[in-house]
PDB file of C-alpha atoms in Angstrom:
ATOM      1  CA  UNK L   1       0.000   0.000   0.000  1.00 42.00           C
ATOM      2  CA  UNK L   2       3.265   2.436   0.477  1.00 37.00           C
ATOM      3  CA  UNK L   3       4.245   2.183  -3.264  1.00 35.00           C
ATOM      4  CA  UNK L   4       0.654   3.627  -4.574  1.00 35.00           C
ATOM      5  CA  UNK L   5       0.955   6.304  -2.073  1.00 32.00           C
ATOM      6  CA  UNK L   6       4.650   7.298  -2.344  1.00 33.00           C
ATOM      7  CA  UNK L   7       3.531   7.444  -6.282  1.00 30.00           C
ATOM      8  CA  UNK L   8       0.789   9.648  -5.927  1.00 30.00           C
ATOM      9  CA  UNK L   9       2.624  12.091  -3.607  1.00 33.00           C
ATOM     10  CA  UNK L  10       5.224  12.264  -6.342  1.00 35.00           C
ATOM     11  CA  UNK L  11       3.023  12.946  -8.644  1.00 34.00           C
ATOM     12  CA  UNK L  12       1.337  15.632  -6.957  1.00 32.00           C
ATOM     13  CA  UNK L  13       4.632  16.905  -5.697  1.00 35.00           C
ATOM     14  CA  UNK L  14       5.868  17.322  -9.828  1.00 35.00           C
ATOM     15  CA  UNK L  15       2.673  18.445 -10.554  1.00 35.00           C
ATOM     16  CA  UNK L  16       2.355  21.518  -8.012  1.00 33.00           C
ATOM     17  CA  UNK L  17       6.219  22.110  -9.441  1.00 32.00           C
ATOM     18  CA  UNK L  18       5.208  22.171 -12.892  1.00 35.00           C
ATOM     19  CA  UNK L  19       1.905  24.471 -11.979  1.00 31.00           C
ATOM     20  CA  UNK L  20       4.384  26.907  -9.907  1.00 32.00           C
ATOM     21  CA  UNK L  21       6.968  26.845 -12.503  1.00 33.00           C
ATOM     22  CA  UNK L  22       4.754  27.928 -15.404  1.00 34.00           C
ATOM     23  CA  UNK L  23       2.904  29.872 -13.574  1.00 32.00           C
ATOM     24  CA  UNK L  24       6.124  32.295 -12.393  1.00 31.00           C
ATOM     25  CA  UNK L  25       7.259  34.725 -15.299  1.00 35.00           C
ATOM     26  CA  UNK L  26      10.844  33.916 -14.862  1.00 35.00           C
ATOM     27  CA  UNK L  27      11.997  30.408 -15.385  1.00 42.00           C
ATOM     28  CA  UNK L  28      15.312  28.691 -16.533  1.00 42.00           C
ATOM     29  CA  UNK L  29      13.639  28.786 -20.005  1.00 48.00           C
ATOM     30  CA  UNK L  30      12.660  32.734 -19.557  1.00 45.00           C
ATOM     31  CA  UNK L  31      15.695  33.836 -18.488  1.00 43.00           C
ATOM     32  CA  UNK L  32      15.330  37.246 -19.608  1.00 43.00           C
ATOM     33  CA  UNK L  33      11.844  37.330 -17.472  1.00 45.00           C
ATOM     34  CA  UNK L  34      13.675  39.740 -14.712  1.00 40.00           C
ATOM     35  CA  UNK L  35      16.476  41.289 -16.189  1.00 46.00           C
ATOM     36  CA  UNK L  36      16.312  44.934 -16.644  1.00 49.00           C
ATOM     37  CA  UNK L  37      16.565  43.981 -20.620  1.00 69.00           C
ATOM     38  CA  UNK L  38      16.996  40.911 -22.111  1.00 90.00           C
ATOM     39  CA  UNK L  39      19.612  40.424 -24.970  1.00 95.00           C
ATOM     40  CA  UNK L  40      19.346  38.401 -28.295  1.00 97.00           C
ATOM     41  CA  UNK L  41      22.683  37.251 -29.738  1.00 97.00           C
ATOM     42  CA  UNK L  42      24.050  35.272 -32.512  1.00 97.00           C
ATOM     43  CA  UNK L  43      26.350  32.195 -32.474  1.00 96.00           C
ATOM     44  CA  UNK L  44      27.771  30.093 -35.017  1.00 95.00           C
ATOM     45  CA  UNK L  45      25.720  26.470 -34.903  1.00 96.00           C
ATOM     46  CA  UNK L  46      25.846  23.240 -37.493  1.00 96.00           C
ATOM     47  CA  UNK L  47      22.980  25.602 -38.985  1.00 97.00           C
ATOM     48  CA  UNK L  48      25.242  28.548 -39.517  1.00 96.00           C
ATOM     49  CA  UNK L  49      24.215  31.707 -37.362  1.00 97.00           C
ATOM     50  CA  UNK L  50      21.320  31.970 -35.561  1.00 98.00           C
ATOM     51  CA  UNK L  51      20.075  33.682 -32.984  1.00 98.00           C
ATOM     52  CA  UNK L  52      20.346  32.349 -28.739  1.00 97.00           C
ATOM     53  CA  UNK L  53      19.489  34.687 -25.478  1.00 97.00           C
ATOM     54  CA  UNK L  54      22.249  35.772 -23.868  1.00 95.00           C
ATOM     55  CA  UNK L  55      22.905  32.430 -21.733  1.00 95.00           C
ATOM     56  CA  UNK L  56      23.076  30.047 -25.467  1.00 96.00           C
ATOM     57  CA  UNK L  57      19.658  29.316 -25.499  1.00 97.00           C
ATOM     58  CA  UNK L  58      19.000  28.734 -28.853  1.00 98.00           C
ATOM     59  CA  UNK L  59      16.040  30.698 -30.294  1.00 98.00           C
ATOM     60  CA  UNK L  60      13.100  29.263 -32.221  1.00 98.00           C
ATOM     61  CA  UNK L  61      10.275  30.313 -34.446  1.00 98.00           C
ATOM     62  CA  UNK L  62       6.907  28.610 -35.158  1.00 98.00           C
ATOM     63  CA  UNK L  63       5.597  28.739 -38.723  1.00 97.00           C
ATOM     64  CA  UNK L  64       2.284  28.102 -37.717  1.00 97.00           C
ATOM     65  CA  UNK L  65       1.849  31.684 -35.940  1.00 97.00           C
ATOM     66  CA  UNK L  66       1.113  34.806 -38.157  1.00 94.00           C
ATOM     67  CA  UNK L  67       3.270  37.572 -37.857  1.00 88.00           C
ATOM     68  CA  UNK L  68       3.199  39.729 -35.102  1.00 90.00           C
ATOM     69  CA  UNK L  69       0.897  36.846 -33.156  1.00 95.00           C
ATOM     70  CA  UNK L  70       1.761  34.032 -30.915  1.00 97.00           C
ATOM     71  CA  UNK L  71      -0.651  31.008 -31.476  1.00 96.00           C
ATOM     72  CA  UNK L  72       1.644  28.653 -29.327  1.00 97.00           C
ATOM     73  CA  UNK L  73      -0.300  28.174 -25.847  1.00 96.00           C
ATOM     74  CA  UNK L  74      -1.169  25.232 -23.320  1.00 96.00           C
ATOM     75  CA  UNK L  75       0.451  22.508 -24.057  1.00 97.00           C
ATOM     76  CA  UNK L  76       2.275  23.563 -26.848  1.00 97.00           C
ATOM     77  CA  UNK L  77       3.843  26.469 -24.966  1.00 97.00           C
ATOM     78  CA  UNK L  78       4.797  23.631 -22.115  1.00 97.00           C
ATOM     79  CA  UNK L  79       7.210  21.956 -25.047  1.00 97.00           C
ATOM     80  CA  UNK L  80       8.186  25.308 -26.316  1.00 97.00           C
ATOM     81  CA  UNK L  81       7.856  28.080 -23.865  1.00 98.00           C
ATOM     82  CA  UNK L  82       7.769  31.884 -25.149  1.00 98.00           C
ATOM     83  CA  UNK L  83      11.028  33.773 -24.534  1.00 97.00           C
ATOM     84  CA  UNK L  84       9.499  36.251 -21.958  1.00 96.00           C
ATOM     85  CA  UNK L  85      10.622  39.454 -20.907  1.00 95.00           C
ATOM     86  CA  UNK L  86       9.797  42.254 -18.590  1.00 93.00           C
ATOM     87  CA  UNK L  87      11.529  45.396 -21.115  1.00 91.00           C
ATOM     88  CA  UNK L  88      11.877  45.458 -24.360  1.00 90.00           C
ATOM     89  CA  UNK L  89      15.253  42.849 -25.757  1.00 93.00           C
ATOM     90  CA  UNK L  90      18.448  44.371 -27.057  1.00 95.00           C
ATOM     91  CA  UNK L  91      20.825  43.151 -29.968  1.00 96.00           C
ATOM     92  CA  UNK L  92      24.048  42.057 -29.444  1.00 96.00           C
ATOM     93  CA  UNK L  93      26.420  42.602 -31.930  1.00 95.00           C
ATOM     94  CA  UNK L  94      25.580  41.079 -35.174  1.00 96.00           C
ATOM     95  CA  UNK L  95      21.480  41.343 -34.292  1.00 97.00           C
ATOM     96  CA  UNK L  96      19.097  43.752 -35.827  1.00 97.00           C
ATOM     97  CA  UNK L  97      17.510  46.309 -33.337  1.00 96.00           C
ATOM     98  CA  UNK L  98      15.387  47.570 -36.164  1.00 97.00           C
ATOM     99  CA  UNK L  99      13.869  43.527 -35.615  1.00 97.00           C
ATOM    100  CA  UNK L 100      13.524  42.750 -32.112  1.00 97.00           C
ATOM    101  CA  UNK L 101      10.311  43.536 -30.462  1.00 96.00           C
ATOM    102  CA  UNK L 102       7.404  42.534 -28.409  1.00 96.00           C
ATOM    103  CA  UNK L 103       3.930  41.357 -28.397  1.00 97.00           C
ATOM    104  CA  UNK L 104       1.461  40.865 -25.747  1.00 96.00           C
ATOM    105  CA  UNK L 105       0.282  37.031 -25.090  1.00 96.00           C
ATOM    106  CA  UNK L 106      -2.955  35.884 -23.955  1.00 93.00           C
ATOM    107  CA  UNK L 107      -1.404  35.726 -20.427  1.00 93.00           C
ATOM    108  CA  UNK L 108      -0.697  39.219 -20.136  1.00 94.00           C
ATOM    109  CA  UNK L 109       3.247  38.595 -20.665  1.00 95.00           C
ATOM    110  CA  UNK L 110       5.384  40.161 -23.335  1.00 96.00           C
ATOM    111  CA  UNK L 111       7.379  37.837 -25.761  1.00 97.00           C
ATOM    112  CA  UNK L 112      10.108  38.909 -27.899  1.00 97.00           C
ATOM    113  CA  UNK L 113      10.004  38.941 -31.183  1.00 97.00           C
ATOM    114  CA  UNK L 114      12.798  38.870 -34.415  1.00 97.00           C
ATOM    115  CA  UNK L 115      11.220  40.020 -38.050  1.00 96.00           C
ATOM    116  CA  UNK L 116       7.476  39.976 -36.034  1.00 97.00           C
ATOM    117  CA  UNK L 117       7.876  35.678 -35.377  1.00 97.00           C
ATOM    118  CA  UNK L 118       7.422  35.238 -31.944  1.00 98.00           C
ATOM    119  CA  UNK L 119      10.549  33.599 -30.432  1.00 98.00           C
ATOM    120  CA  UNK L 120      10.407  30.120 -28.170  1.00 98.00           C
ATOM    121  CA  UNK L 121      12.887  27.996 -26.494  1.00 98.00           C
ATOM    122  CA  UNK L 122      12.368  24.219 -26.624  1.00 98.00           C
ATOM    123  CA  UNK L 123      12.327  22.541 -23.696  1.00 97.00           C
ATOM    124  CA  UNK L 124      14.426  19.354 -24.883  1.00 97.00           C
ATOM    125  CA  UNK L 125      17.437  22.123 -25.221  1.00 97.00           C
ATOM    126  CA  UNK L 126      18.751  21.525 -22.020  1.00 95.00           C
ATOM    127  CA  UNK L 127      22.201  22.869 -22.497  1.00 96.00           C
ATOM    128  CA  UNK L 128      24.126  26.267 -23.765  1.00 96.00           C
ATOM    129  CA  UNK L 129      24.502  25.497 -28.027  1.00 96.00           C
ATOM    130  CA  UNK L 130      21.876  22.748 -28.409  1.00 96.00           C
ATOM    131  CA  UNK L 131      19.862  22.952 -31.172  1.00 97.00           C
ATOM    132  CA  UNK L 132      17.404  19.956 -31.068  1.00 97.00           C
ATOM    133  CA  UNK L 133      14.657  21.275 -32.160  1.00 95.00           C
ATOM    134  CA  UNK L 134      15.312  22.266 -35.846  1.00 97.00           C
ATOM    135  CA  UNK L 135      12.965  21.445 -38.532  1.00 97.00           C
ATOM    136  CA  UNK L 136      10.338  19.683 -36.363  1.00 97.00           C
ATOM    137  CA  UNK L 137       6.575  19.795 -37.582  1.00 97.00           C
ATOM    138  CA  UNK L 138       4.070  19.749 -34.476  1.00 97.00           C
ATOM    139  CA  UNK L 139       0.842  21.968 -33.056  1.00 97.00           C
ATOM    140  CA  UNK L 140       0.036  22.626 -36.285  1.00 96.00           C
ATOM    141  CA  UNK L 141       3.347  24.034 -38.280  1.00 97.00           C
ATOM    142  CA  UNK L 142       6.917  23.678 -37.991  1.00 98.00           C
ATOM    143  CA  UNK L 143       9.854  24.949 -35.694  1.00 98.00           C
ATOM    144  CA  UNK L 144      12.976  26.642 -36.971  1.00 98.00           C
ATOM    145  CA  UNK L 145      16.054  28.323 -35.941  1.00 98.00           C
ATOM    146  CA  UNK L 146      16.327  31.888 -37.666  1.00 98.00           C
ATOM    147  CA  UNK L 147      19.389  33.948 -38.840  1.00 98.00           C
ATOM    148  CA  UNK L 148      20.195  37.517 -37.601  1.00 97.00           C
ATOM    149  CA  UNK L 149      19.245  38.501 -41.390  1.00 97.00           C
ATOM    150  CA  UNK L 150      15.491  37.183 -40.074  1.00 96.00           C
ATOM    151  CA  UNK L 151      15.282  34.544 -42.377  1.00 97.00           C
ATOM    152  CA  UNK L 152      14.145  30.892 -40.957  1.00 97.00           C
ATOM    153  CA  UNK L 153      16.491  28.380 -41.421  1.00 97.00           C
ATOM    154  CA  UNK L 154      14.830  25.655 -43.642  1.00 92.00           C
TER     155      UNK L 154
END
């Protein structure tokens, strides 16, 4: 009788984890959440330069959202959470001020966008360089890294 009962407390104990984690702006995936601005770089990959956060995230965008609109949400944003910030991002060198901005998500937070694509992390990226996510189709469209130029890398 232990066993089922250690196994539900661990369950509830990830899921109120998961619930407080996604609930909080700031997360390992949004690390920009709390800075006083968030930066978006560029780094050379195996799919030439593309754009990361300032910690090597690598960035993605989702084909399936229209410009200047994020339709990634629920469980879809669980897999690939919205880079989040509290100000507006800056460009490193190599980056295109004159591309970054925001938008406002259903939630009330603002994610950064590159060329008016929302930008995501995936969650499988676990590590400063990884790229993991390139040229997967799910939710509805596909996810790509994109080039400082705004282009998404096909």
């Amino acid at each position: 009788m232990r066993t089922p009962l250690l196994l539900l407390a661990s369950a509830l104990l990830a899921g109120a984890t998961a619930v407080a984690s996604s609930a909080s702006v700031a997360s390992p995936l949004t690390p920009g959440a709390h800075a006083a601005r968030a930066t978006v770089t560029t780094h050379s990959s195996k799919h030439g330069q593309i754009l990361f956060d300032a910690r090597g995230r690598a960035l993605y965008a989702f084909t399936h959202d229209p410009r200047g609109r994020s339709l990634c949400a629920g469980a879809c944003a669980k897999t690939w959470p919205p880079y989040v910030v509290a100000a507006p991002a800056r460009a490193a060198a190599g980056v295109k001020q004159s591309l970054l901005g925001t938008i406002q998500r259903a939630d009330g937070t603002k994610q950064v966008t590159y060329g008016h694509r929302p930008l995501y992390y995936y969650i499988g990226d676990t590590k400063p360089g990884q790229v993991l996510c390139q040229n997967v189709t799910a939710f509805g469209g596909v996810w790509l890294v994109m080039r400082p130029s705004g282009r998404l890398v096909r």
